[in-house]
Coordinates of N, CA and C in Angstrom, one line a residue:
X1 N 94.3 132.9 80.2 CA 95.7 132.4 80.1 C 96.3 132.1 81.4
X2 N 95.5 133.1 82.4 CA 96.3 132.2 83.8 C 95.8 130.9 84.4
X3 N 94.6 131.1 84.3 CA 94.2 129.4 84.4 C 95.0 128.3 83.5
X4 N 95.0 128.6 82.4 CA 95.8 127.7 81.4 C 97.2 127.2 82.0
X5 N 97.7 128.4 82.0 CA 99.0 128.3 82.4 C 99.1 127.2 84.1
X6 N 98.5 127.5 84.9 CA 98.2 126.2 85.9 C 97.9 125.4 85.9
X7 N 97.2 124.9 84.8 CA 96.3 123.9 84.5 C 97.7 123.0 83.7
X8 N 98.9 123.6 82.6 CA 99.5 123.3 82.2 C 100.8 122.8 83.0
X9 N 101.4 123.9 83.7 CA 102.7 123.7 85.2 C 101.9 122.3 85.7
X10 N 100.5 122.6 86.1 CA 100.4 121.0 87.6 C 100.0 119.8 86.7
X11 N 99.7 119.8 85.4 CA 99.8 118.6 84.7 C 101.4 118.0 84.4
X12 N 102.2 118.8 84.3 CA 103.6 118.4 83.5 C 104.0 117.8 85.5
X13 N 103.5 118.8 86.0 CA 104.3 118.0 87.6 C 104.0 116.7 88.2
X14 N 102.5 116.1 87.8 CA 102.1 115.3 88.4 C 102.1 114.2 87.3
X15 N 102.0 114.5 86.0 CA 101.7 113.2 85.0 C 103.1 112.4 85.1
X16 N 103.6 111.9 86.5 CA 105.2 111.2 86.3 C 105.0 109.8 87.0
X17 N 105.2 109.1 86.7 CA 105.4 107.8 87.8 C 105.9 108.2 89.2
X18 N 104.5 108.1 89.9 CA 104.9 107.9 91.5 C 104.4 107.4 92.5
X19 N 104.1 107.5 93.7 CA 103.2 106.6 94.8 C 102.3 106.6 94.5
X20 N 101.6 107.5 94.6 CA 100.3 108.3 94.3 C 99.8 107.7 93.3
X21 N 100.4 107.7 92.2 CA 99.9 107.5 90.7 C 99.5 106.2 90.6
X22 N 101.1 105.1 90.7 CA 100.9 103.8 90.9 C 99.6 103.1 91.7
X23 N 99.2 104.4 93.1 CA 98.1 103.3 93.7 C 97.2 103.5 92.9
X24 N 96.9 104.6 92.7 CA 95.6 105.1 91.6 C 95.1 103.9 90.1
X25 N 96.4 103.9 89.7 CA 96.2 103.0 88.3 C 96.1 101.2 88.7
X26 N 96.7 101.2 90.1 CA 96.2 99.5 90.5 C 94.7 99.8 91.0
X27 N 94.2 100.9 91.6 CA 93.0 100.6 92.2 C 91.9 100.5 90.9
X28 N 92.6 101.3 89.8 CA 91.3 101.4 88.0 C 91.6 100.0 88.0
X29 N 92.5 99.5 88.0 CA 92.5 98.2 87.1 C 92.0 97.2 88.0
X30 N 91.8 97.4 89.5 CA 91.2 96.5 89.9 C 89.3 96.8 90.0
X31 N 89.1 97.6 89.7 CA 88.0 98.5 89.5 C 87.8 98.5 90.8
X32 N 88.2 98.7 91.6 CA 87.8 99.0 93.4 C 88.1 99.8 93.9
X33 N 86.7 100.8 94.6 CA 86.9 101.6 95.1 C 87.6 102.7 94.4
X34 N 87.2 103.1 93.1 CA 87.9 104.3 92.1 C 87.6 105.5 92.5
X35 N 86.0 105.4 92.9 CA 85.5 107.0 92.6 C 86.2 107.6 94.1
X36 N 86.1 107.1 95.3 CA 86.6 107.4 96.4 C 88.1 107.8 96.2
X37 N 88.8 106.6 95.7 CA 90.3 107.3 95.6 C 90.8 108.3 94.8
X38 N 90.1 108.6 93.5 CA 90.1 109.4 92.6 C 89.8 111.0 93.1
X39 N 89.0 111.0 93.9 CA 88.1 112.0 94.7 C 89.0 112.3 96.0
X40 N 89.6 111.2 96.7 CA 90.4 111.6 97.6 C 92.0 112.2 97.2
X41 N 92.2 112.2 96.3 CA 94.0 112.4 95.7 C 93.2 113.7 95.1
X42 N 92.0 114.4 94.4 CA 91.8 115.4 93.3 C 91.7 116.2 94.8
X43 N 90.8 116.1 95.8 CA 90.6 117.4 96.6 C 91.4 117.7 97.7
X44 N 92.5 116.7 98.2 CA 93.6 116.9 98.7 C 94.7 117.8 97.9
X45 N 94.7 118.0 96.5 CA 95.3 118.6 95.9 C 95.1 119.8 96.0
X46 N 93.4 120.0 95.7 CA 92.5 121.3 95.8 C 93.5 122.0 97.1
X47 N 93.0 121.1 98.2 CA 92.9 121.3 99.7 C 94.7 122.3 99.8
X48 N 95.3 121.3 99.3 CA 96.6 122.2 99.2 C 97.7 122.9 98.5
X49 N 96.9 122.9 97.4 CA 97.7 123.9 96.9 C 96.5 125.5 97.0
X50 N 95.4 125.5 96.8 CA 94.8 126.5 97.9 C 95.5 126.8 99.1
X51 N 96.1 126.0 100.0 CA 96.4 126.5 101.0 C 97.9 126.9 100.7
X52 N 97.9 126.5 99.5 CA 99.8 127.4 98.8 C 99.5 128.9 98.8
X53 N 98.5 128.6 97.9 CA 98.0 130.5 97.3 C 97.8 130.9 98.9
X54 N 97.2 130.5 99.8 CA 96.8 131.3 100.8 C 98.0 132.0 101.2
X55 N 99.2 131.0 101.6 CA 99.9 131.8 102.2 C 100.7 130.4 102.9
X56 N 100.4 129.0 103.2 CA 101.0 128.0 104.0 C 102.3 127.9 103.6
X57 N 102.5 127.8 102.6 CA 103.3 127.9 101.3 C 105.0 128.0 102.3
X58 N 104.9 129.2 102.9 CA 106.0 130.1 103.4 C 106.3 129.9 105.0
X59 N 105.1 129.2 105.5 CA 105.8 128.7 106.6 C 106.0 126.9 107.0
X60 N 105.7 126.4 106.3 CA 106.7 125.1 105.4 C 107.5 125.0 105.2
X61 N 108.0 126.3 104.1 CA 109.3 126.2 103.8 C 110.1 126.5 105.0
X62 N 109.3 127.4 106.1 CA 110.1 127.6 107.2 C 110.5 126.7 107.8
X63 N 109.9 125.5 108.1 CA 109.6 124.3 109.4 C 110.4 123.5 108.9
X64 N 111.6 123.7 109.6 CA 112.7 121.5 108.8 C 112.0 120.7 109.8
X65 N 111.6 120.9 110.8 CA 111.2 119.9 112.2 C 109.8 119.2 110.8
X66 N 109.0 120.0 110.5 CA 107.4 119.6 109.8 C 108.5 118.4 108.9
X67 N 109.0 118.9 107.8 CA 109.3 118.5 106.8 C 110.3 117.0 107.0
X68 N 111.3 117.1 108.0 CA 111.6 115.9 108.6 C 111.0 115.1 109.2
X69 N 109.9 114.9 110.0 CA 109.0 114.2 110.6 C 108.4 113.5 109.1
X70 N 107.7 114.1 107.9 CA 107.2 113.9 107.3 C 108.3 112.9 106.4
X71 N 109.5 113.0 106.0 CA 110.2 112.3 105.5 C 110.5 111.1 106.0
X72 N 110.7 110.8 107.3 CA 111.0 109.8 107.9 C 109.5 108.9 107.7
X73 N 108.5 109.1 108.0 CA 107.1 108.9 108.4 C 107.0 108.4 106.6
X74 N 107.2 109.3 105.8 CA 106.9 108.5 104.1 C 107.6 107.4 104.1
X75 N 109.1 107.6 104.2 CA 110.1 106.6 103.9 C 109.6 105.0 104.4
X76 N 109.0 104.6 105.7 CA 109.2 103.7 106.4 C 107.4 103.3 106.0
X77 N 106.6 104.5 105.8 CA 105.3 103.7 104.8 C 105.6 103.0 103.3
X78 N 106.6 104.0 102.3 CA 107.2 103.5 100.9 C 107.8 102.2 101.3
X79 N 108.3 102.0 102.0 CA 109.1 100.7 102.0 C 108.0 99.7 102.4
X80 N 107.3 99.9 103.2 CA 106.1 98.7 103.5 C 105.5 98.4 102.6
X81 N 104.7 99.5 101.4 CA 104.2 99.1 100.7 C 104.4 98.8 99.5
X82 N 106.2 99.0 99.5 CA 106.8 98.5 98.7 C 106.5 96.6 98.9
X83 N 107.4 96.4 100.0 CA 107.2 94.7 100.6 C 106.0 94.0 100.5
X84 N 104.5 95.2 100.5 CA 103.5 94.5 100.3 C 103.7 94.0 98.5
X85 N 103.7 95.1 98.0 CA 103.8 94.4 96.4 C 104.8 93.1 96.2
X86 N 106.2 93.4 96.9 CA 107.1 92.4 96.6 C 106.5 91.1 96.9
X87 N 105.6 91.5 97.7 CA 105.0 89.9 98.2 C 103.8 89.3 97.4
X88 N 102.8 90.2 96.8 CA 102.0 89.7 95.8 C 102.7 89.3 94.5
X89 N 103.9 90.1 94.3 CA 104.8 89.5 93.0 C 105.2 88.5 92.9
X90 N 104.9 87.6 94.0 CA 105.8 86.4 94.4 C 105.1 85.1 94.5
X91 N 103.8 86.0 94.4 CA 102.1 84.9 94.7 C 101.0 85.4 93.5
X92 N 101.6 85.8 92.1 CA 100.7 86.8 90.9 C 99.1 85.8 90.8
X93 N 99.1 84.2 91.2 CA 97.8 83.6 90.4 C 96.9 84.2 91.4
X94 N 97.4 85.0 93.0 CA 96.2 85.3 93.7 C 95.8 86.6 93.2
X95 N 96.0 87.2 92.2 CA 95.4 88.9 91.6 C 95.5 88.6 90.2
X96 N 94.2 88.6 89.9 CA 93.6 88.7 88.4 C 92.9 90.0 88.7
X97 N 92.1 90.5 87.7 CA 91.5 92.0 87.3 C 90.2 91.6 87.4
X98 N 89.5 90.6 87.6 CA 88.2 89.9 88.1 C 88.0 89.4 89.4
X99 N 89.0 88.2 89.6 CA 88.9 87.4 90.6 C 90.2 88.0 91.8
X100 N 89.5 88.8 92.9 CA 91.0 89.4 93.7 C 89.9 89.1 95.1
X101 N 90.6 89.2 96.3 CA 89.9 89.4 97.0 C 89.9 90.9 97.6
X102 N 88.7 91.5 97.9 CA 88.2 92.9 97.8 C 89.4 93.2 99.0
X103 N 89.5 94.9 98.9 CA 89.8 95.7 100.6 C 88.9 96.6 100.7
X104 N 88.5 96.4 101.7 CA 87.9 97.6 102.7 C 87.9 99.0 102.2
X105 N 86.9 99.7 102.2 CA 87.0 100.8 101.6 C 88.0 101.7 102.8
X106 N 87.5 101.3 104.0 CA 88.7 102.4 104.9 C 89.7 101.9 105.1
X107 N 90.6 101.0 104.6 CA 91.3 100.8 104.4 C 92.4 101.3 103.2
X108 N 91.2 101.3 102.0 CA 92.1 101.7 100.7 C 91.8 103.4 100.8
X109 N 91.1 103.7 101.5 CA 91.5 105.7 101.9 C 92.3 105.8 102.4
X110 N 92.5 105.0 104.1 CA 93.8 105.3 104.6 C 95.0 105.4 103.7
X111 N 94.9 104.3 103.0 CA 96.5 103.7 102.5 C 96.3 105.3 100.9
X112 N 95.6 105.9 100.5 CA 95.1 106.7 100.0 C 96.1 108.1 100.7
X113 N 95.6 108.4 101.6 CA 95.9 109.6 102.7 C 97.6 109.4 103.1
X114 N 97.5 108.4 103.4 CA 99.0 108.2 103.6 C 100.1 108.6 102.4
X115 N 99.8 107.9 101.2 CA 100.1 108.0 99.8 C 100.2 109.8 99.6
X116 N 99.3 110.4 100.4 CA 99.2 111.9 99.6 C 99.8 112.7 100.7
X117 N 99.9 112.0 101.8 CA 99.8 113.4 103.2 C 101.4 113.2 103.7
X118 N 101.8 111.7 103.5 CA 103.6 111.2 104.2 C 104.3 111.6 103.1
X119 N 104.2 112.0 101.8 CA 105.4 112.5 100.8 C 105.5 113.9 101.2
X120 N 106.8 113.9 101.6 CA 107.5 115.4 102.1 C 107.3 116.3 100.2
X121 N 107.4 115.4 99.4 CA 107.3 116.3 97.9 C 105.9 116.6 97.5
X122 N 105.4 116.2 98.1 CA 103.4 117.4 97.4 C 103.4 118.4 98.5
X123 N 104.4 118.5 99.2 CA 104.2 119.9 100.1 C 105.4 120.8 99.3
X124 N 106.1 120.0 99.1 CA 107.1 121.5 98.4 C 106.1 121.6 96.7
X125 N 105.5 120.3 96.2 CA 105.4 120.6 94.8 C 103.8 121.9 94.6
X126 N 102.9 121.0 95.7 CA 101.7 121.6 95.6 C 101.8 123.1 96.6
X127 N 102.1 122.8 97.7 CA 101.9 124.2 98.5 C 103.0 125.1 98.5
X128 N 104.2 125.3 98.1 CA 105.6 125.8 98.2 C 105.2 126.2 96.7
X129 N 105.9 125.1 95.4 CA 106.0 126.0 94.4 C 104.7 126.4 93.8
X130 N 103.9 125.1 93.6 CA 102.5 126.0 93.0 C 101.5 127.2 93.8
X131 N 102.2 127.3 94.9 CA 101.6 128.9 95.9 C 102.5 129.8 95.8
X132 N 104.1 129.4 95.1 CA 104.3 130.7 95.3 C 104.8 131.2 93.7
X133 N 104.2 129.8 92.7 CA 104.0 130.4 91.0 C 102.7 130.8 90.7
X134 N 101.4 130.7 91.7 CA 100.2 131.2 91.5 C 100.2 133.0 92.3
X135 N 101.1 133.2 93.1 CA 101.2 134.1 93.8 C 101.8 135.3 92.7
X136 N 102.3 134.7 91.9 CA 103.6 135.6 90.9 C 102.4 136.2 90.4
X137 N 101.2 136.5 89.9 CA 100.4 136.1 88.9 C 99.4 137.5 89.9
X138 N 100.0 138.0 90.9 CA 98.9 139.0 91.3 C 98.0 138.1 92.5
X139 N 97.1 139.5 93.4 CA 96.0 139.0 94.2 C 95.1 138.3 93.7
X140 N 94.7 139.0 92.8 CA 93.8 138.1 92.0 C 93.6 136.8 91.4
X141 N 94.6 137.4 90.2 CA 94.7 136.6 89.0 C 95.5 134.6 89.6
X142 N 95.9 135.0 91.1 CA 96.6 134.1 91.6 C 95.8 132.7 92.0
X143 N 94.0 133.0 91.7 CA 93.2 132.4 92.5 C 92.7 131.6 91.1
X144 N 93.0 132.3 89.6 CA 92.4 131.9 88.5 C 93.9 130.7 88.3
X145 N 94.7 130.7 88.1 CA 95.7 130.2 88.1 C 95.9 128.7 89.2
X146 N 95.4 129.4 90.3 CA 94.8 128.2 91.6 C 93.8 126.9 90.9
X147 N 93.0 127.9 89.8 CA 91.4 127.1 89.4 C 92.4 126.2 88.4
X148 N 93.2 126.9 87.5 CA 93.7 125.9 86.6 C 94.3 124.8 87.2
X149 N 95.2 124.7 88.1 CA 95.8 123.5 89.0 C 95.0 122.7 89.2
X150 N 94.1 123.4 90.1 CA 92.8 122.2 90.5 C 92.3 121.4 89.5
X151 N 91.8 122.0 88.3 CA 91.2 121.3 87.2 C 92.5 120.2 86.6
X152 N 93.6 120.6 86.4 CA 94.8 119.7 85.8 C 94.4 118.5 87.6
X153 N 94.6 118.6 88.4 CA 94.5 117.5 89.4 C 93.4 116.6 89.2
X154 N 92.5 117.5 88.7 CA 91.1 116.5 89.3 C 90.9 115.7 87.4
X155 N 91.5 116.3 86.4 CA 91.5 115.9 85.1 C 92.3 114.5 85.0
X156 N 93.4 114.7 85.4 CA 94.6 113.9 85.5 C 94.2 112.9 86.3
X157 N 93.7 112.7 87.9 CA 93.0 111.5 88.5 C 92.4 111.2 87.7
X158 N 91.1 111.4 87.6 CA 90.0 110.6 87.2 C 90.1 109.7 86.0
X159 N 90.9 110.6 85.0 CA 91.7 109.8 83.8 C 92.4 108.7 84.3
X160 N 93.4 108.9 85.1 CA 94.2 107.7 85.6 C 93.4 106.5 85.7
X161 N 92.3 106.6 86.7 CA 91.4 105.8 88.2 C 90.6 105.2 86.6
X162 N 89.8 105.6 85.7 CA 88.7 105.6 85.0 C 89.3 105.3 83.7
X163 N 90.1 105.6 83.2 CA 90.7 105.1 81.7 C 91.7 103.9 81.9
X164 N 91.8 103.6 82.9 CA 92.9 102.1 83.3 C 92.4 101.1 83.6
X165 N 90.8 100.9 83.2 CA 89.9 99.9 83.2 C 90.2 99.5 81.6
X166 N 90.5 100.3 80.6 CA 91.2 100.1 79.5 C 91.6 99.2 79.1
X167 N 93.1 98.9 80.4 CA 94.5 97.7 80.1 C 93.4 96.7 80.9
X168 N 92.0 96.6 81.6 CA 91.9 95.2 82.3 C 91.9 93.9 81.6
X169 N 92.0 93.9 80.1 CA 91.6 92.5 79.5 C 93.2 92.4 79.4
X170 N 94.5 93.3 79.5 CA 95.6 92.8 79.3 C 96.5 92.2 80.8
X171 N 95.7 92.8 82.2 CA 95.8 92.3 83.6 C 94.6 91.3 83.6
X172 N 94.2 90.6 83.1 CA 93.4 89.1 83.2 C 94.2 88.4 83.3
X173 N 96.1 88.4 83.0 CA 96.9 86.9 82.8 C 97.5 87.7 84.1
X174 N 97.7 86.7 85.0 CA 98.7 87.0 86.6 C 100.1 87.4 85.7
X175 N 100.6 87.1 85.0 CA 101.9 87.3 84.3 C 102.2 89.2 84.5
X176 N 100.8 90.1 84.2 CA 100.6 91.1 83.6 C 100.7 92.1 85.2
X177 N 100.1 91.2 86.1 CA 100.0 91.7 87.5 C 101.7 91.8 88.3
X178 N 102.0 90.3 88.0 CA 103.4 90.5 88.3 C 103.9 91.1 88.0
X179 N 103.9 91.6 86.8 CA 104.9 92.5 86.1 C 104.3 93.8 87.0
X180 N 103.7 94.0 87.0 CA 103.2 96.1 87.7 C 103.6 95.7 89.0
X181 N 103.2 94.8 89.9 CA 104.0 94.6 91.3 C 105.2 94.3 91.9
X182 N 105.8 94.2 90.7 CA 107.4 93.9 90.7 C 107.6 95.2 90.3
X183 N 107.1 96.1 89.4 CA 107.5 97.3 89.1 C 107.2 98.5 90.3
X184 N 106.2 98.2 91.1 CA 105.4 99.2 92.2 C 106.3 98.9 93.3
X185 N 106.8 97.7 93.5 CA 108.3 97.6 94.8 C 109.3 98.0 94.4
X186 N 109.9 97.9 93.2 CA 110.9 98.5 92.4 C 110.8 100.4 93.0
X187 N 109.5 100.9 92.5 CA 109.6 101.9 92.2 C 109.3 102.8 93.8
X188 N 108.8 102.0 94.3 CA 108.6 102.7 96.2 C 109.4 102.4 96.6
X189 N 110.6 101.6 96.4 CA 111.7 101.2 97.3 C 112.6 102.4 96.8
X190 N 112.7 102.8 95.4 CA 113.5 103.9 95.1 C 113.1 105.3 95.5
X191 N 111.9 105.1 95.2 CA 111.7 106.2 96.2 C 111.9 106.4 97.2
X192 N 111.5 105.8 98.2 CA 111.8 105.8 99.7 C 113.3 106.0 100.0
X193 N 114.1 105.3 99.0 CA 115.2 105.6 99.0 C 115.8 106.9 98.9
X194 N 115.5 107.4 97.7 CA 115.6 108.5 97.6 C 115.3 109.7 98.9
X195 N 114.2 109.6 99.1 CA 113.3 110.6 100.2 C 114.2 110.7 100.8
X196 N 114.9 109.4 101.2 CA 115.4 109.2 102.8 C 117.1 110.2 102.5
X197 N 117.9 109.8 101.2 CA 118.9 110.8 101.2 C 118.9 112.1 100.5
X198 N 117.6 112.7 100.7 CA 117.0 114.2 100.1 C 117.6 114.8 101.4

């Protein structure tokens, strides 16, 4: 039941529209470079909210200097890659679900890493509260509860990355593209916004 119970809390926190998510379901639908990004967002999660249960958890919450550096540093990536969408929205016949021109795999990690490491909110969601609602749960039992998160993260990716090959016969019309990259600037610009007056 305590695995469950984690597996249950880090699904309801992450299944939301956000940076993360949005890059994830353009990289399925463009089928590029999935298993990497998929893999990179599931063991960064591992990576930290493990290091919640450890204990990082509490000196985070101590650090405004960490947490401010980190908000300013998200804000001013959200808004870039907000501008990048706004600019493919503007140009939809160059992104079909077949015909795109590729990126670089180290490039779609970076932009990956950035996505998961510059949001000041997976440090309070993953290391702050899920380390110190897996902590509630005992020495032990706090590590079974750890396993459930992990599994809700790496369930949740791969579904995203791998079942969004799905909608590709309904992103064949540029109409379908515009519409998600008008919605991915929409939705990074509010965030960023947001971040910036947290």
């Amino acid at each position: 039941m305590t695995a469950l119970a984690g597996f249950a809390t880090t699904l309801a926190m992450i299944v939301a529209i956000g940076a993360q998510n949005a890059f994830v379901l353009r990289q399925g639908l463009r089928r590029e470079h999935v298993l990497p990004v998929v893999l990179v967002c599931s063991l960064s999660d591992a990576l930290l909210i493990t290091s919640g249960i450890a204990g990082l958890g509490v000196l985070i919450s101590g650090s405004p200097l960490a947490l401010t550096i980190t908000k300013y540093a998200g804000t001013a990536f959200l808004l870039t890659y907000a501008a990048f969408a706004a600019r493919r929205a503007f140009r939809p016949t160059a992104l079909t679900a077949t015909d795109h021109t590729p990126t670089a795999l180290r490039t779609v990690i970076l932009t990956c890493l950035a996505f998961t490491y510059l949001n000041p909110h997976v440090y309070l969601d993953t290391v702050v509260l899920l380390g110190a609602l897996a902590n509630q749960h005992g020495p032990n039992a706090r590590w079974l509860y750890g396993l459930g998160s992990v599994t809700a993260s790496f369930t949740w990716f791969f579904s995203l990355g791998f079942l969004s090959r799905r909608l590709a016969p309904l992103f064949a019309r540029p109409r379908a593209w515009q519409f998600l990259d008008t919605t991915i600037a929409t939705l990074m610009t509010t965030l960023a916004t947001l971040l910036l007056l947290s």
